[in-house]
Amino acid sequence: MNNYIEKMNGLKIEIEDKLNNVLSSKELNELKVTYLSKKGPIGELSSLMKDLSIDEKKEFGKVLNEFKDGINALFDSKKEEIESLELAKKIDAEKIDVTLPSTKIPIGSSNILERVVEEFEEVFMSMGYDVVDGPEIEEDKYNFELLGLPKGHPARDAQDTFYVKGDELLMRSHTSPVQARVMTSKNGEEPVRVICPGKAYRRDDDDATHSHQFTQVEGLIVDKNIKLSDLKGTVTVICKHLFGSDTVTRFRPSYYQFTEPSVEMDISCFNCKGKGCNICKNTGWITIGGAGVVHYDVLKGCGYDPNIWSGFAFGFGAERCAMLKYGINDIRIFYNTDLRELKAFDRREG
Ligand code: PHE
């Protein structure tokens, strides 16, 4: 018996010694197989039982079980130690340095044309105007006829139009048909205060200042006692807001079939403050759109009694305004898809 106990003690020291050098789960498993499998040294000890007497068996069995439990406990605690070591290693390997600079994902930004339109919308909304929409494929009736341009009228030529179907459907050549649409929808009974920003199309050859597609910000007010002076006041406030508080406005007599009187709207050149430079072609003034008092016949044709109601309308060229505001000299830039150009817009101050 003592022999066996000595052997067990020896084995225990040997195992403890080997366990001390184990560094991974793999090594630990291998060691476990070597010592704890049936054919291992502990298994061999068990097989000695068969040569003992019953009493010895009892005693030896007890000692052997305690020994086995002790060895298993040694393996278990080593397992725990190794697992926590391995976990620490894994966490260390997967550690993320949150202070490292990240990969930049480029984000989009709004086109400056869009920004200028939004500025128009904001300032008009603050003055109680609604923003409305109209179709870009328009009926001849709204684009021309209700605006005092019957078929065959020579002034139609000035708005070289894309026709879509026969001579009835066209790509709107200005945003003024929205005036006619809004007015006819009110049955001549309600006041109107709207702006309609949107695209318009003309058969222009594209160059630095012309594009077959362009953007207008149309405005219309219909109420009682609306006069040309109201138009001047409104446009002046808007221009000061958009182009700077020292902006001066000028209204030159002009001609549109749907307004009477009609005006051309100019602002003092924001660059030279009216002294004359290459932006304003040395005139000191820059034209930004057309406007006028809504024509008697237009009010009437759209269901309003012109003896009670009056109004004014205006159309700003949005590209023109954006070009002036951001110092751009080619209208085509708004419609190309060159990201370098578009990025440059972000750095431009209005
Ligand atoms: N529709 C005109 C144009 O395209 C501009 C305008 C709008 C003029 C409203 C008067 C009133 O040139």
XYZ file of C-alpha atoms and ligand atoms in Angstrom:
362
model
C 0.000 0.000 0.000
C 2.649 2.475 1.069
C 4.312 1.785 -2.161
C 1.241 2.917 -4.015
C 0.823 5.996 -1.925
C 4.406 6.943 -2.650
C 3.753 6.399 -6.315
C 0.688 8.640 -6.110
C 2.661 11.374 -4.391
C 5.353 11.085 -7.041
C 2.739 11.282 -9.770
C 1.171 14.306 -8.134
C 4.487 16.144 -8.035
C 5.170 15.177 -11.631
C 1.740 16.412 -12.794
C 2.047 19.647 -10.818
C 5.411 20.186 -12.386
C 4.125 19.617 -15.915
C 1.052 21.736 -15.306
C 3.297 24.625 -14.358
C 4.749 24.609 -17.856
C 1.417 24.374 -19.686
C 0.617 27.518 -21.705
C -2.411 26.635 -23.824
C -5.691 24.692 -23.723
C -4.258 22.389 -26.336
C -1.268 21.458 -24.167
C -3.543 21.050 -21.185
C -5.785 18.619 -23.078
C -2.810 16.604 -24.218
C -1.557 16.354 -20.644
C -4.989 15.297 -19.472
C -5.079 12.487 -22.026
C -1.586 11.367 -21.004
C -2.407 11.150 -17.284
C -6.115 10.564 -16.963
C -6.934 8.147 -19.771
C -7.426 4.476 -18.906
C -4.015 3.557 -20.218
C -2.275 6.377 -18.368
C -0.406 6.025 -15.054
C -3.521 6.689 -12.954
C -5.466 4.120 -14.945
C -2.668 1.691 -14.265
C -2.988 2.291 -10.532
C -6.696 1.418 -10.716
C -5.930 -1.816 -12.496
C -3.773 -2.873 -9.507
C -6.927 -3.153 -7.384
C -7.735 -6.540 -8.712
C -4.739 -8.114 -6.860
C -5.794 -6.756 -3.441
C -7.881 -8.315 -0.688
C -11.372 -6.974 -0.075
C -10.298 -4.857 2.900
C -7.291 -3.496 1.076
C -9.485 -2.764 -1.917
C -11.792 -0.672 0.286
C -8.971 1.338 1.730
C -7.051 1.642 -1.500
C -10.197 2.597 -3.436
C -10.844 5.451 -1.033
C -7.278 6.741 -1.250
C -7.251 6.375 -5.020
C -10.533 8.291 -5.411
C -9.247 11.130 -3.246
C -6.078 11.151 -5.310
C -8.056 11.264 -8.566
C -10.265 14.078 -7.220
C -7.145 16.003 -6.267
C -5.633 15.554 -9.718
C -8.909 16.559 -11.432
C -9.032 19.664 -9.260
C -5.492 20.517 -10.345
C -6.497 20.214 -13.998
C -9.691 22.235 -13.416
C -7.940 25.115 -11.786
C -5.274 25.138 -14.503
C -8.076 25.135 -17.098
C -9.660 28.169 -15.509
C -6.330 29.951 -15.331
C -5.560 29.218 -19.001
C -9.016 30.181 -20.216
C -8.874 33.559 -18.543
C -5.380 34.076 -19.924
C -6.552 33.203 -23.427
C -9.566 35.491 -23.117
C -7.341 38.372 -22.022
C -5.089 37.702 -25.025
C -8.094 37.685 -27.393
C -9.473 40.920 -25.986
C -6.066 42.471 -26.299
C -5.765 41.386 -29.946
C -9.219 42.732 -30.817
C -8.742 46.031 -29.039
C -9.834 49.078 -31.070
C -8.045 52.355 -30.707
C -10.898 54.814 -30.799
C -8.479 57.699 -31.015
C -7.200 56.636 -34.454
C -8.386 58.864 -37.314
C -11.319 57.255 -39.131
C -11.824 56.675 -42.845
C -13.762 59.668 -44.140
C -17.009 58.815 -45.917
C -17.853 61.696 -48.236
C -21.251 63.189 -47.567
C -23.376 65.097 -50.024
C -24.536 68.648 -49.721
C -27.218 70.640 -51.394
C -26.488 72.314 -54.716
C -26.170 76.077 -54.340
C -29.008 76.578 -56.785
C -31.181 74.580 -54.415
C -29.879 76.657 -51.513
C -30.804 79.926 -53.199
C -34.306 78.606 -53.932
C -34.638 77.583 -50.278
C -33.610 81.068 -49.190
C -36.323 82.529 -51.419
C -38.827 80.131 -49.896
C -37.818 80.976 -46.332
C -38.028 84.713 -46.710
C -41.336 84.579 -48.617
C -42.847 82.160 -46.118
C -41.851 84.553 -43.326
C -43.943 87.150 -45.181
C -46.977 84.864 -45.270
C -46.606 83.380 -48.757
C -47.392 79.725 -49.480
C -45.030 77.682 -51.632
C -46.928 75.913 -54.421
C -46.056 73.564 -57.238
C -47.193 73.264 -60.817
C -46.651 70.765 -63.621
C -43.575 71.081 -65.824
C -45.473 69.577 -68.749
C -48.094 72.238 -69.126
C -51.175 72.993 -71.172
C -50.944 75.750 -73.774
C -53.946 77.318 -72.048
C -52.073 78.037 -68.792
C -48.636 78.713 -70.264
C -49.901 81.156 -72.889
C -53.597 81.701 -73.489
C -54.734 82.742 -70.019
C -51.653 84.986 -69.828
C -52.668 87.115 -72.799
C -50.762 85.160 -75.420
C -53.337 83.612 -77.765
C -52.233 81.287 -80.549
C -50.396 83.134 -83.316
C -49.342 85.973 -80.977
C -45.899 87.169 -82.112
C -44.595 87.386 -78.530
C -44.800 83.588 -78.288
C -41.692 83.466 -80.460
C -39.648 85.073 -77.694
C -40.295 81.984 -75.579
C -39.102 79.328 -78.001
C -41.051 76.425 -76.639
C -40.621 72.649 -76.567
C -43.944 71.129 -77.616
C -44.691 67.657 -76.298
C -47.921 66.805 -78.102
C -49.378 68.775 -81.006
C -49.730 72.412 -80.005
C -51.568 71.779 -76.759
C -49.005 70.198 -74.419
C -45.621 71.789 -73.878
C -42.703 72.013 -71.449
C -43.599 75.189 -69.583
C -41.509 78.072 -70.868
C -41.811 79.984 -67.589
C -43.385 79.445 -64.169
C -46.137 82.010 -64.804
C -48.707 79.293 -65.749
C -48.799 78.514 -62.016
C -50.274 82.011 -61.498
C -53.082 81.108 -63.885
C -53.590 77.739 -62.227
C -53.731 79.138 -58.693
C -56.099 81.945 -59.705
C -58.513 79.720 -61.619
C -58.663 77.330 -58.641
C -59.999 80.059 -56.310
C -63.269 80.914 -58.112
C -62.416 84.603 -57.951
C -63.275 84.771 -54.282
C -60.130 84.440 -52.230
C -56.941 86.469 -51.989
C -53.777 84.745 -53.185
C -50.231 84.927 -51.826
C -47.978 82.279 -53.299
C -44.547 81.641 -54.710
C -43.759 78.831 -57.090
C -40.131 77.904 -57.541
C -39.590 75.478 -60.376
C -37.999 74.493 -63.629
C -38.820 76.039 -66.986
C -37.634 75.096 -70.469
C -36.849 76.996 -73.655
C -35.248 75.998 -76.921
C -32.151 78.024 -76.188
C -28.687 76.975 -77.272
C -26.731 76.367 -74.077
C -23.939 78.836 -73.394
C -22.469 80.589 -70.355
C -25.668 82.513 -69.646
C -28.353 80.351 -71.295
C -29.575 76.873 -70.550
C -32.496 75.032 -72.146
C -33.548 74.223 -68.586
C -33.531 76.909 -65.925
C -35.196 77.743 -62.629
C -37.582 80.563 -61.865
C -39.121 81.696 -58.629
C -42.557 82.938 -59.580
C -44.628 84.964 -57.158
C -48.207 86.150 -57.165
C -50.328 88.176 -54.833
C -53.990 88.981 -55.480
C -55.972 91.033 -53.028
C -57.756 94.347 -52.800
C -55.799 97.578 -53.338
C -52.556 95.983 -54.483
C -50.404 98.498 -56.310
C -47.084 98.683 -58.131
C -45.584 100.291 -55.013
C -46.409 97.105 -53.049
C -44.454 95.103 -55.603
C -41.509 97.469 -55.308
C -41.546 97.310 -51.511
C -41.767 93.521 -51.442
C -39.043 92.945 -54.012
C -36.752 95.432 -52.270
C -37.107 93.643 -48.918
C -36.420 90.267 -50.574
C -33.346 91.541 -52.428
C -31.876 93.139 -49.323
C -32.339 89.852 -47.527
C -30.773 87.782 -50.288
C -28.001 90.076 -51.485
C -27.197 92.219 -48.444
C -28.868 95.091 -46.616
C -27.082 97.776 -48.656
C -28.625 96.464 -51.905
C -30.548 99.066 -53.892
C -33.335 98.024 -56.296
C -34.320 99.623 -59.562
C -37.434 99.042 -61.670
C -37.306 99.757 -65.383
C -40.406 99.876 -67.570
C -40.772 96.696 -69.572
C -43.423 94.696 -71.376
C -45.128 91.405 -70.571
C -48.527 90.434 -71.923
C -49.771 89.320 -68.523
C -48.795 92.392 -66.471
C -49.543 96.073 -66.916
C -47.512 98.060 -66.077
C -44.558 95.702 -66.394
C -41.069 96.166 -65.026
C -37.623 94.709 -65.217
C -36.084 94.303 -61.761
C -32.458 95.354 -61.242
C -30.297 95.339 -58.143
C -27.238 97.479 -57.530
C -24.131 95.462 -58.319
C -23.120 93.749 -55.084
C -19.516 93.636 -56.310
C -18.786 97.290 -57.136
C -21.720 98.775 -55.215
C -22.903 100.563 -58.337
C -19.573 101.994 -59.463
C -19.263 99.706 -62.492
C -17.243 96.506 -62.907
C -17.050 93.501 -65.227
C -19.845 91.658 -63.379
C -22.391 94.416 -64.073
C -20.788 95.229 -67.430
C -19.912 98.665 -66.076
C -23.536 99.677 -65.611
C -23.644 99.338 -61.820
C -26.880 97.320 -62.101
C -27.786 93.654 -62.562
C -31.139 92.426 -63.867
C -32.624 89.607 -61.780
C -36.132 89.147 -63.207
C -39.384 90.542 -64.535
C -42.544 91.631 -62.749
C -45.632 93.761 -62.967
C -49.182 94.431 -61.914
C -51.433 91.549 -62.956
C -53.160 92.471 -66.215
C -56.876 93.313 -66.101
C -57.624 90.628 -68.709
C -55.616 87.961 -66.853
C -57.548 88.565 -63.625
C -60.776 88.446 -65.564
C -59.826 85.345 -67.552
C -58.928 83.557 -64.313
C -62.257 84.378 -62.662
C -61.453 87.511 -60.615
C -63.415 90.748 -60.939
C -60.660 93.247 -61.901
C -62.724 96.111 -60.556
C -62.475 94.642 -57.048
C -59.270 92.633 -57.094
C -55.756 93.541 -58.125
C -52.368 91.947 -57.752
C -48.750 91.812 -58.671
C -46.578 89.046 -60.042
C -42.856 88.567 -60.418
C -40.426 86.002 -61.741
C -36.849 85.804 -60.465
C -34.219 83.907 -62.411
C -32.853 81.574 -59.726
C -29.639 80.658 -61.581
C -28.991 84.344 -62.163
C -29.378 85.039 -58.453
C -27.149 82.083 -57.491
C -24.509 83.130 -60.036
C -24.451 86.643 -58.621
C -24.442 85.506 -55.032
C -21.675 82.951 -55.445
C -19.624 84.630 -58.181
C -20.242 81.945 -60.817
C -19.790 82.876 -64.448
C -21.217 79.844 -66.245
C -24.817 78.656 -65.848
C -23.915 75.151 -67.090
C -22.056 74.474 -63.838
C -25.383 73.994 -62.041
C -26.319 71.106 -64.277
C -23.105 69.190 -64.686
C -22.275 66.291 -62.428
C -18.618 67.013 -61.804
C -18.160 66.444 -58.086
C -15.069 68.663 -58.015
C -17.143 71.619 -59.194
C -19.940 70.810 -56.771
C -17.469 70.492 -53.878
C -16.034 73.879 -54.740
C -19.527 75.326 -54.176
C -19.390 74.192 -50.561
C -16.370 76.372 -49.963
C -17.934 79.438 -51.549
C -19.441 81.970 -49.245
C -22.631 83.611 -50.389
N -42.668 84.965 -66.851
C -41.773 86.055 -67.142
C -40.525 85.486 -67.852
O -40.360 84.309 -67.892
C -41.355 86.790 -65.891
C -42.501 87.448 -65.216
C -43.189 86.820 -64.194
C -42.934 88.709 -65.614
C -44.260 87.425 -63.579
C -43.981 89.334 -65.003
C -44.644 88.688 -64.002
O -39.699 86.205 -68.345
